[in-house]
Amino acid sequence: MMELEDTIEDMLSSDYKRRFIAEYNQLKIRYDKLRNMVDNWDNLKFKPTCEKEDFELQLSFMLGYLGILNNRAEIEGIDLQSTI
């Protein structure tokens, strides 16, 4: 499973496609972790300060952002699964 630190080299690349893929991967990692937290809300080992609805709203915006990045990748011919 990819972690945020795995995207650092690509985020610092001069190649915009590598930076784009890293941006997508970072957002996907954050989305997946937050989704997991919300899905396991009743079994968390801590009590979140914000309400669950706040996190659900955040997830919906993150999902929209992922969708935009997917659309751009298609238009720009960027393979989000590649590891350039």
XYZ file of C-alpha atoms in Angstrom:
84
model
C 0.000 0.000 0.000
C 1.353 3.393 -0.988
C 2.001 5.949 1.766
C 2.469 9.710 1.549
C 6.245 9.455 1.862
C 6.248 7.322 -1.295
C 5.054 10.355 -3.273
C 7.739 12.838 -2.206
C 10.162 12.274 -5.076
C 7.398 12.707 -7.653
C 6.061 15.856 -5.955
C 9.508 17.409 -6.337
C 9.897 16.365 -9.974
C 10.248 18.899 -12.779
C 7.903 16.669 -14.842
C 4.354 17.926 -14.430
C 2.916 14.467 -15.135
C 4.841 12.988 -12.223
C 3.670 15.851 -9.984
C 0.092 15.343 -11.176
C 0.208 11.621 -10.410
C 1.721 12.352 -6.991
C -1.033 14.890 -6.259
C -3.650 12.313 -7.183
C -1.972 9.607 -5.097
C -1.645 11.888 -2.066
C -5.309 12.820 -2.228
C -6.323 9.165 -2.688
C -4.239 8.111 0.322
C -5.795 10.830 2.484
C -9.300 10.027 1.215
C -8.907 6.305 1.893
C -7.614 6.891 5.429
C -10.373 9.358 6.269
C -12.995 7.046 4.724
C -11.680 4.217 6.900
C -11.904 6.416 10.000
C -15.489 7.447 9.256
C -16.483 3.874 8.400
C -15.127 2.727 11.771
C -16.479 5.699 13.717
C -17.996 3.678 16.555
C -14.773 1.742 17.150
C -12.258 4.597 17.185
C -9.722 4.635 20.016
C -10.129 8.395 20.346
C -12.992 10.880 20.339
C -12.823 13.246 17.361
C -13.341 16.914 18.110
C -15.460 17.457 14.995
C -18.789 15.847 14.289
C -18.951 12.852 11.955
C -20.953 14.958 9.493
C -17.994 17.349 9.137
C -15.771 14.466 8.073
C -18.443 13.155 5.709
C -18.657 16.589 4.071
C -14.878 16.662 3.742
C -14.981 13.211 2.131
C -17.559 14.375 -0.407
C -15.351 17.299 -1.457
C -12.292 15.065 -1.628
C -14.207 12.613 -3.820
C -15.208 15.467 -6.120
C -11.576 16.582 -6.339
C -10.531 13.003 -7.181
C -13.137 13.004 -9.937
C -11.793 16.242 -11.388
C -8.248 14.876 -11.345
C -9.457 11.703 -13.088
C -11.157 13.758 -15.799
C -8.077 15.923 -16.295
C -5.878 12.841 -16.468
C -8.040 11.415 -19.263
C -8.003 14.685 -21.190
C -4.255 15.182 -20.722
C -3.354 11.550 -21.427
C -1.926 10.869 -17.977
C -1.997 7.291 -16.755
C -2.696 7.588 -13.025
C -1.607 3.981 -12.492
C 1.851 4.560 -13.951
C 4.950 5.097 -11.904
C 6.768 7.220 -14.495
